[in-house]
mmCIF file of C-alpha atoms in Angstrom:
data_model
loop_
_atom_site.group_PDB
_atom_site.id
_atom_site.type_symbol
_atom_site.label_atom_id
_atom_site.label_comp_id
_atom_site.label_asym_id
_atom_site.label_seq_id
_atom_site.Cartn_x
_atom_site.Cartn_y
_atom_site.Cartn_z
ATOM 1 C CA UNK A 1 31.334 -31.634 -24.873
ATOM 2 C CA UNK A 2 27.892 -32.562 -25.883
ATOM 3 C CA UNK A 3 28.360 -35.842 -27.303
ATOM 4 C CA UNK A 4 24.941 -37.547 -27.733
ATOM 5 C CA UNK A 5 23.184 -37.106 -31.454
ATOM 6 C CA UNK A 6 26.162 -36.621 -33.020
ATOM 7 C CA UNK A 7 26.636 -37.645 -36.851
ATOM 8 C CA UNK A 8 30.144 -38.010 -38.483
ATOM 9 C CA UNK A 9 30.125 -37.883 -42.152
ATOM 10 C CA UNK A 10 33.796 -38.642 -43.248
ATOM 11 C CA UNK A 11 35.414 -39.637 -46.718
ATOM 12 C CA UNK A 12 38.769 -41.572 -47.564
ATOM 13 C CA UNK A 13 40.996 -39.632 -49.335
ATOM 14 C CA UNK A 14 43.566 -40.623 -52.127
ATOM 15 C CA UNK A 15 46.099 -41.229 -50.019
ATOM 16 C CA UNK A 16 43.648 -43.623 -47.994
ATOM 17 C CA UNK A 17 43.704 -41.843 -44.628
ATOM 18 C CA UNK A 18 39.942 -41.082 -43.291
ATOM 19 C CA UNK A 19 38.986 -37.238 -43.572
ATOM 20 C CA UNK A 20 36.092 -35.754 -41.766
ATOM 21 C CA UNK A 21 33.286 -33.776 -43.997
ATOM 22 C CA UNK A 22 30.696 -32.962 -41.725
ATOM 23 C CA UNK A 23 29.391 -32.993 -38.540
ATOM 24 C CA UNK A 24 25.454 -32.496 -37.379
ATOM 25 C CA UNK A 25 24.049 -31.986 -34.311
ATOM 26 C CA UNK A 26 21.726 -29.302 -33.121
ATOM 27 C CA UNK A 27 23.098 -29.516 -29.399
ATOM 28 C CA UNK A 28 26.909 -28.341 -30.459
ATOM 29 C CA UNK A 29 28.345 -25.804 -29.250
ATOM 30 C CA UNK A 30 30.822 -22.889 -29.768
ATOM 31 C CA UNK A 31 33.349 -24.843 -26.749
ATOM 32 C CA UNK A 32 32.489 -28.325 -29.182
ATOM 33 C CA UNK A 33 33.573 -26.673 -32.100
ATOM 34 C CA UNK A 34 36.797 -25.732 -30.356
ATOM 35 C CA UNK A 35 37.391 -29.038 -29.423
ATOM 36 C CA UNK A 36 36.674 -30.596 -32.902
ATOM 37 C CA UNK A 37 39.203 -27.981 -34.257
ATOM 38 C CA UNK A 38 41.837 -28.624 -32.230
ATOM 39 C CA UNK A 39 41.349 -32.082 -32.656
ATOM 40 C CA UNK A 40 41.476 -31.926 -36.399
ATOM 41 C CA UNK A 41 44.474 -29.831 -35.907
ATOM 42 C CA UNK A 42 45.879 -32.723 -34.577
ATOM 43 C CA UNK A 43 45.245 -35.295 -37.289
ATOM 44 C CA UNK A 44 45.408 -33.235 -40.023
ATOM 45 C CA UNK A 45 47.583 -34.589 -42.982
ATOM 46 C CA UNK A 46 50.636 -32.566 -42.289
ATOM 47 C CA UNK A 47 51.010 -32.132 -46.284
ATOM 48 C CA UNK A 48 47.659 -30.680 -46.619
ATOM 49 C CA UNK A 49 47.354 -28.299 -44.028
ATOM 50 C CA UNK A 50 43.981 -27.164 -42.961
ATOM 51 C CA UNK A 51 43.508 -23.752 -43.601
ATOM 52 C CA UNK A 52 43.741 -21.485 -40.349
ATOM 53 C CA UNK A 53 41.979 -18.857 -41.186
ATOM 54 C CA UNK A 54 39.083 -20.337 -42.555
ATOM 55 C CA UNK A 55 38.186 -22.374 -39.545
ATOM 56 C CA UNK A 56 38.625 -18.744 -37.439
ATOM 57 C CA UNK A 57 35.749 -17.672 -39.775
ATOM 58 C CA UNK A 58 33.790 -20.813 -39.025
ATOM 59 C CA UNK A 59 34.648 -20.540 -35.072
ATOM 60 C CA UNK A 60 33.349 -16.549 -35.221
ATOM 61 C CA UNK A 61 30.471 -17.115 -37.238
ATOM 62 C CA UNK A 62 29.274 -19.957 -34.433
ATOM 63 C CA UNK A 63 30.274 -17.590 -31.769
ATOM 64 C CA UNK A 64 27.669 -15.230 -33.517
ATOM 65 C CA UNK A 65 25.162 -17.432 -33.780
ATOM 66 C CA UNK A 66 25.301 -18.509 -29.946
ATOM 67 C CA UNK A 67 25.163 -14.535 -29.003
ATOM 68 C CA UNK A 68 22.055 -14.226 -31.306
ATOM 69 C CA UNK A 69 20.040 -17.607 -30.089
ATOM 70 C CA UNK A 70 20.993 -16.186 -26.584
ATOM 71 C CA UNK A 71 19.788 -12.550 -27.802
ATOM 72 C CA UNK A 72 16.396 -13.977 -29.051
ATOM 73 C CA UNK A 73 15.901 -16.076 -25.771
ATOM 74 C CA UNK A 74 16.630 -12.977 -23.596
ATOM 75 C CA UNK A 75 14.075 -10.910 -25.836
ATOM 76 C CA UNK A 76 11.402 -13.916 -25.604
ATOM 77 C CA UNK A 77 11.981 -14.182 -21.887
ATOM 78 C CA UNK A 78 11.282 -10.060 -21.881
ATOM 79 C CA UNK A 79 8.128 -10.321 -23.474
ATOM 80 C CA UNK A 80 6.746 -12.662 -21.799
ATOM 81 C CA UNK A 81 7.321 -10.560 -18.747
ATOM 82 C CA UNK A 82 5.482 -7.800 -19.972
ATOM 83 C CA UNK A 83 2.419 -10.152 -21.322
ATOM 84 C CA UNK A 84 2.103 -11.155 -17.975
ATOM 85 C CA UNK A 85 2.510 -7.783 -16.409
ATOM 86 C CA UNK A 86 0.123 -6.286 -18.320
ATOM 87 C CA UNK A 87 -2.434 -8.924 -18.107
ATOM 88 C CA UNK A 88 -2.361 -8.513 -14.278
ATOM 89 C CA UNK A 89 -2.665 -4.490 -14.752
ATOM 90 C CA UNK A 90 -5.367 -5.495 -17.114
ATOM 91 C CA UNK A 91 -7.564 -8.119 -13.954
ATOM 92 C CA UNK A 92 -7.791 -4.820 -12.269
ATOM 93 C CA UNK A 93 -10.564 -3.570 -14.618
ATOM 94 C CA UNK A 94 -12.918 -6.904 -14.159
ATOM 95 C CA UNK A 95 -16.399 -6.252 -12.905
ATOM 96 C CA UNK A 96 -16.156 -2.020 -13.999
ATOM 97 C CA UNK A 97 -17.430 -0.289 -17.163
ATOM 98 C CA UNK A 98 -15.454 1.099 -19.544
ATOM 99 C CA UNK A 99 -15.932 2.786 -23.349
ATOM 100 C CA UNK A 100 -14.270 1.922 -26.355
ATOM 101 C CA UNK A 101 -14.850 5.309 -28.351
ATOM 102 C CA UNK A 102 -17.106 3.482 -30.519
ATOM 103 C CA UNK A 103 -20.627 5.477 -30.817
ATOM 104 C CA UNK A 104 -23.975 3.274 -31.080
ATOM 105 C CA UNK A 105 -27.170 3.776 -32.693
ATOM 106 C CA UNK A 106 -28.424 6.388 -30.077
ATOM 107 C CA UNK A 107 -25.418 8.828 -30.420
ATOM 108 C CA UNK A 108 -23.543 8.014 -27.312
ATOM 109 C CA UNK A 109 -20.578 6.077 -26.453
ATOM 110 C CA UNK A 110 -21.362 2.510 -25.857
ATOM 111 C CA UNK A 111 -20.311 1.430 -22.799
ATOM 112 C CA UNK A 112 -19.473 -2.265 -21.446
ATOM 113 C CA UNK A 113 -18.766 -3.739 -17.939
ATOM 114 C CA UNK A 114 -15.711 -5.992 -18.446
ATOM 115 C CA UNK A 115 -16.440 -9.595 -17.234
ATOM 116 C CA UNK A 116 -12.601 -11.520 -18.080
ATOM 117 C CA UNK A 117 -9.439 -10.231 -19.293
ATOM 118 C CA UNK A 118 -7.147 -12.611 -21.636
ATOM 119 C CA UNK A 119 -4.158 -12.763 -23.659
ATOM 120 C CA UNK A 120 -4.888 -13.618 -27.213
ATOM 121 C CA UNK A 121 -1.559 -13.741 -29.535
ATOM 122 C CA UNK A 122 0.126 -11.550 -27.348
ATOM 123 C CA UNK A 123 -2.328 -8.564 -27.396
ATOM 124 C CA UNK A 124 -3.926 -8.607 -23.789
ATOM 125 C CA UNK A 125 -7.965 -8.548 -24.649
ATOM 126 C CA UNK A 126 -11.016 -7.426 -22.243
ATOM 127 C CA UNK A 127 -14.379 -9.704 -22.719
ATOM 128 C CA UNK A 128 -17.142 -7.649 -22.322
ATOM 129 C CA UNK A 129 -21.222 -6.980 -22.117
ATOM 130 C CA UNK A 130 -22.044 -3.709 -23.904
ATOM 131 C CA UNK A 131 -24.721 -1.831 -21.686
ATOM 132 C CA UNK A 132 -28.035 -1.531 -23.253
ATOM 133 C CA UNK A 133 -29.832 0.756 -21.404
ATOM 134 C CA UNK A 134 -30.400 0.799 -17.533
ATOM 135 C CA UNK A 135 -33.778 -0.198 -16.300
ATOM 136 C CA UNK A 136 -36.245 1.784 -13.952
ATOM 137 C CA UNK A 137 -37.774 -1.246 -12.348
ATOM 138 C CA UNK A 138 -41.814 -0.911 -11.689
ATOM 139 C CA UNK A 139 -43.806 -2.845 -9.031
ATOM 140 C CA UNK A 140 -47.487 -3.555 -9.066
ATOM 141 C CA UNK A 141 -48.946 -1.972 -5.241
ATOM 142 C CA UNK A 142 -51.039 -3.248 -2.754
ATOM 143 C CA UNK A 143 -53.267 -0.332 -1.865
ATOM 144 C CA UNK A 144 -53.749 -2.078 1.540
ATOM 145 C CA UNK A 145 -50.861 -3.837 2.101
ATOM 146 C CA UNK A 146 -47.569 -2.916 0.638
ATOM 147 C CA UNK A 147 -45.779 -6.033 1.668
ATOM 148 C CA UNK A 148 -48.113 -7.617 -1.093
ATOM 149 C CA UNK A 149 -46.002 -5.515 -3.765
ATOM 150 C CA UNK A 150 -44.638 -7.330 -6.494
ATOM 151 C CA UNK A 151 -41.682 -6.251 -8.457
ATOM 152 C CA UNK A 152 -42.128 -6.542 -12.093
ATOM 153 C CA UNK A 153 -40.354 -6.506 -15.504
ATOM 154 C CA UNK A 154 -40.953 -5.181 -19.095
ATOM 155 C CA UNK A 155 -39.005 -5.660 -22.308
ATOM 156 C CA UNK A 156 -37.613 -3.340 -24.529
ATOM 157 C CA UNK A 157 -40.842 -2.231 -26.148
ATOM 158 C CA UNK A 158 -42.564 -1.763 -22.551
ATOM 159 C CA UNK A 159 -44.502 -4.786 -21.944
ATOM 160 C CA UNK A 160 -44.966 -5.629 -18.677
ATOM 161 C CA UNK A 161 -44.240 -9.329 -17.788
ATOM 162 C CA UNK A 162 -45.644 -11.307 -14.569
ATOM 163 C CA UNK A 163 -43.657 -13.491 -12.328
ATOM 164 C CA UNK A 164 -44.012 -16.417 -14.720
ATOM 165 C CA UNK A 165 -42.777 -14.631 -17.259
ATOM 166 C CA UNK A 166 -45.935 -14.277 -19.200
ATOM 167 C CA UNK A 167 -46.886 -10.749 -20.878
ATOM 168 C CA UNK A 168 -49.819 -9.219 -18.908
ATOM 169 C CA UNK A 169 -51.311 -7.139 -22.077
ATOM 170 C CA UNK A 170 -50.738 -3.908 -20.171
ATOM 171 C CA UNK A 171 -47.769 -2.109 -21.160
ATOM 172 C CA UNK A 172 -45.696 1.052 -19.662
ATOM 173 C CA UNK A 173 -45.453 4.370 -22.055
ATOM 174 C CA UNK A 174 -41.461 4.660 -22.304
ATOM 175 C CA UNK A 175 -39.660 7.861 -23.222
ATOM 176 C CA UNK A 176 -36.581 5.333 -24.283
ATOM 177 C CA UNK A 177 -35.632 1.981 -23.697
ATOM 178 C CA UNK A 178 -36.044 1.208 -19.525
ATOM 179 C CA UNK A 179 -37.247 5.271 -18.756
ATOM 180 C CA UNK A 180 -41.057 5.242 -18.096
ATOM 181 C CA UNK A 181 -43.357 8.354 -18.712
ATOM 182 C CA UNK A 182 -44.235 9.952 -15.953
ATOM 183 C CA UNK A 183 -47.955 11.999 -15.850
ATOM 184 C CA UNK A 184 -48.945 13.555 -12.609
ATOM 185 C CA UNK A 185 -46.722 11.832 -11.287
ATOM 186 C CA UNK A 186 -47.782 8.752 -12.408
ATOM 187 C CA UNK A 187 -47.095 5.951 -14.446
ATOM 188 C CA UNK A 188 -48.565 6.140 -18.134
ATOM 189 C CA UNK A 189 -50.136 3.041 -18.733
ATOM 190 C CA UNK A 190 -51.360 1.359 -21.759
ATOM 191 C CA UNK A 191 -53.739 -1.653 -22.460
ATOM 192 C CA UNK A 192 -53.865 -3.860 -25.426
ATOM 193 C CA UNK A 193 -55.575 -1.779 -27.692
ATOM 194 C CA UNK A 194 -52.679 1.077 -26.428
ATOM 195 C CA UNK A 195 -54.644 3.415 -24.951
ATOM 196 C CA UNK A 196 -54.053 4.857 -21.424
ATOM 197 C CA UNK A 197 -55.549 3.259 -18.668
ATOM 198 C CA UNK A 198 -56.594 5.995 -16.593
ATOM 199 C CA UNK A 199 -56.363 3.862 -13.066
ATOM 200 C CA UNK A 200 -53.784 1.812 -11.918
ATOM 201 C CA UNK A 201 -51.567 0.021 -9.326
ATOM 202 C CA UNK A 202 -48.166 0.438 -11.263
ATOM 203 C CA UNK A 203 -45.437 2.522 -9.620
ATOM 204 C CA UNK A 204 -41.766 3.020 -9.809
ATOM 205 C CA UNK A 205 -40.364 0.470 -7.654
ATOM 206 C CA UNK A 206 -37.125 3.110 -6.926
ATOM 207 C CA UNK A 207 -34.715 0.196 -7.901
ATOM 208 C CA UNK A 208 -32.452 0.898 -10.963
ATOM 209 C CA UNK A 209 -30.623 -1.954 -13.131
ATOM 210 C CA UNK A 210 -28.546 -2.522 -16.031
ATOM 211 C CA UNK A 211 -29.589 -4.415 -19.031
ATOM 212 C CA UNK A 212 -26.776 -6.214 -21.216
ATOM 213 C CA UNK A 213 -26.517 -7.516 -24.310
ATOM 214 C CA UNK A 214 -26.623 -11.571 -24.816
ATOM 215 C CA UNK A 215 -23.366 -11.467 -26.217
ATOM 216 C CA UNK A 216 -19.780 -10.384 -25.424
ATOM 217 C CA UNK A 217 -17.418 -8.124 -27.271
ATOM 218 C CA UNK A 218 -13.855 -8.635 -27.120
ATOM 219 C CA UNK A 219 -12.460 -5.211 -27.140
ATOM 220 C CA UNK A 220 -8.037 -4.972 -26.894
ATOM 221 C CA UNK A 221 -7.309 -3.339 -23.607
ATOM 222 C CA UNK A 222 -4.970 -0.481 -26.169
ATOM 223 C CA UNK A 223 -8.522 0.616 -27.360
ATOM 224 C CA UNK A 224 -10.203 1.545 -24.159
ATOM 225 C CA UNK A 225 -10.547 5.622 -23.442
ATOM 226 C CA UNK A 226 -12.820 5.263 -20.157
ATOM 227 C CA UNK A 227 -13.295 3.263 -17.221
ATOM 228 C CA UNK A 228 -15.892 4.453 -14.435
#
């Protein structure tokens, strides 16, 4: 019997024998209330008798309580399981692109690469970078010597940008965000003033890359319709 914690509240009766009125501990159990029954049963003040029946109420309601705790603990111990199962089912999409259904300012789906999965409150999450656009990377050629190429960038609105990051004042005609106009199969350049430069060493550099967003989207992994 679980012993330790326990409080005894008891009151002397009229006849000046010691009666029990309650009992606290959040440790008892059903097998300590049978013991503190029967043990009452034995010191009871044979003429008042306690009553039977209502101590068989007691005992049952106790015995329900214990099967619900247990109940509960079974159900916790359940769920939990299936957090953790479907937060490993969830790792497997780390690193691939998916879709949420949600359409962006272009009229497509916008799409994401998933960089961390994680279980917030229960509901197993995906942290995400929503895919801007991908990126047709340009070089600038050496006419005589190609190993003098030098791969360059451009923001959004086509500005090409040097190795230090500076702009250059040239910038590349773009049909959308990262896709270049191609004339005669050629590069349509612009200069300052944004008119086309009618010679020039730009060229499609044949390497493709993504461009992300800054910031990540957390996105419940219930919600995503497409992974590729």
């Amino acid at each position: 019997m679980a012993t330790d914690n326990i409080a005894v509240n008891s009151n002397t009766g009229l006849d000046g024998n010691s009666y029990t009125s309650s009992i606290s501990n959040d440790t008892l159990t059903n097998d300590d209330f049978l013991t503190l029954m029967i043990t009452e049963l034995k010191l009871q003040d044979p003429t008042k008798p306690t009553d039977s029946a209502q101590m068989l109420s007691t005992q049952m309601q106790m015995s329900t309580i214990n099967t619900n705790q247990e109940t509960i603990k079974a159900m916790q111990s359940l769920q939990q399981s299936f957090s953790h199962t479907a937060l490993s089912n969830a790792a497997n999409v780390i690193g691939k692109n998916i879709e949420d259904g949600n359409i962006g300012e272009n009229g497509v789906n916008k799409a994401y690469t998933v960089r961390s999965v994680e279980n917030n409150d229960g509901e197993v999450q995906v942290r995400a970078q929503e895919i801007l656009y991908i990126e047709n990377k340009i070089k600038l050629s050496d006419p005589t010597d190609s190993a003098n190429d030098i791969l360059l960038d451009y923001n959004v609105s086509g500005e090409i940008i040097d190795a230090n990051g500076d702009k250059t004042g040239y910038k590349i005609a773009l049909n959308n965000p990262g896709d270049p106009i191609i004339k005669n199969d050629s590069l349509v350049i612009l200069n300052s003033d944004n008119e086309e430069v009618s010679e020039h060493n730009y060229k499609l550099a044949g390497i493709r890359s993504t461009v992300y967003s800054d910031k990540f989207t957390n996105i419940p992994f219930s919600l995503i319709s497409k992974i590729f």
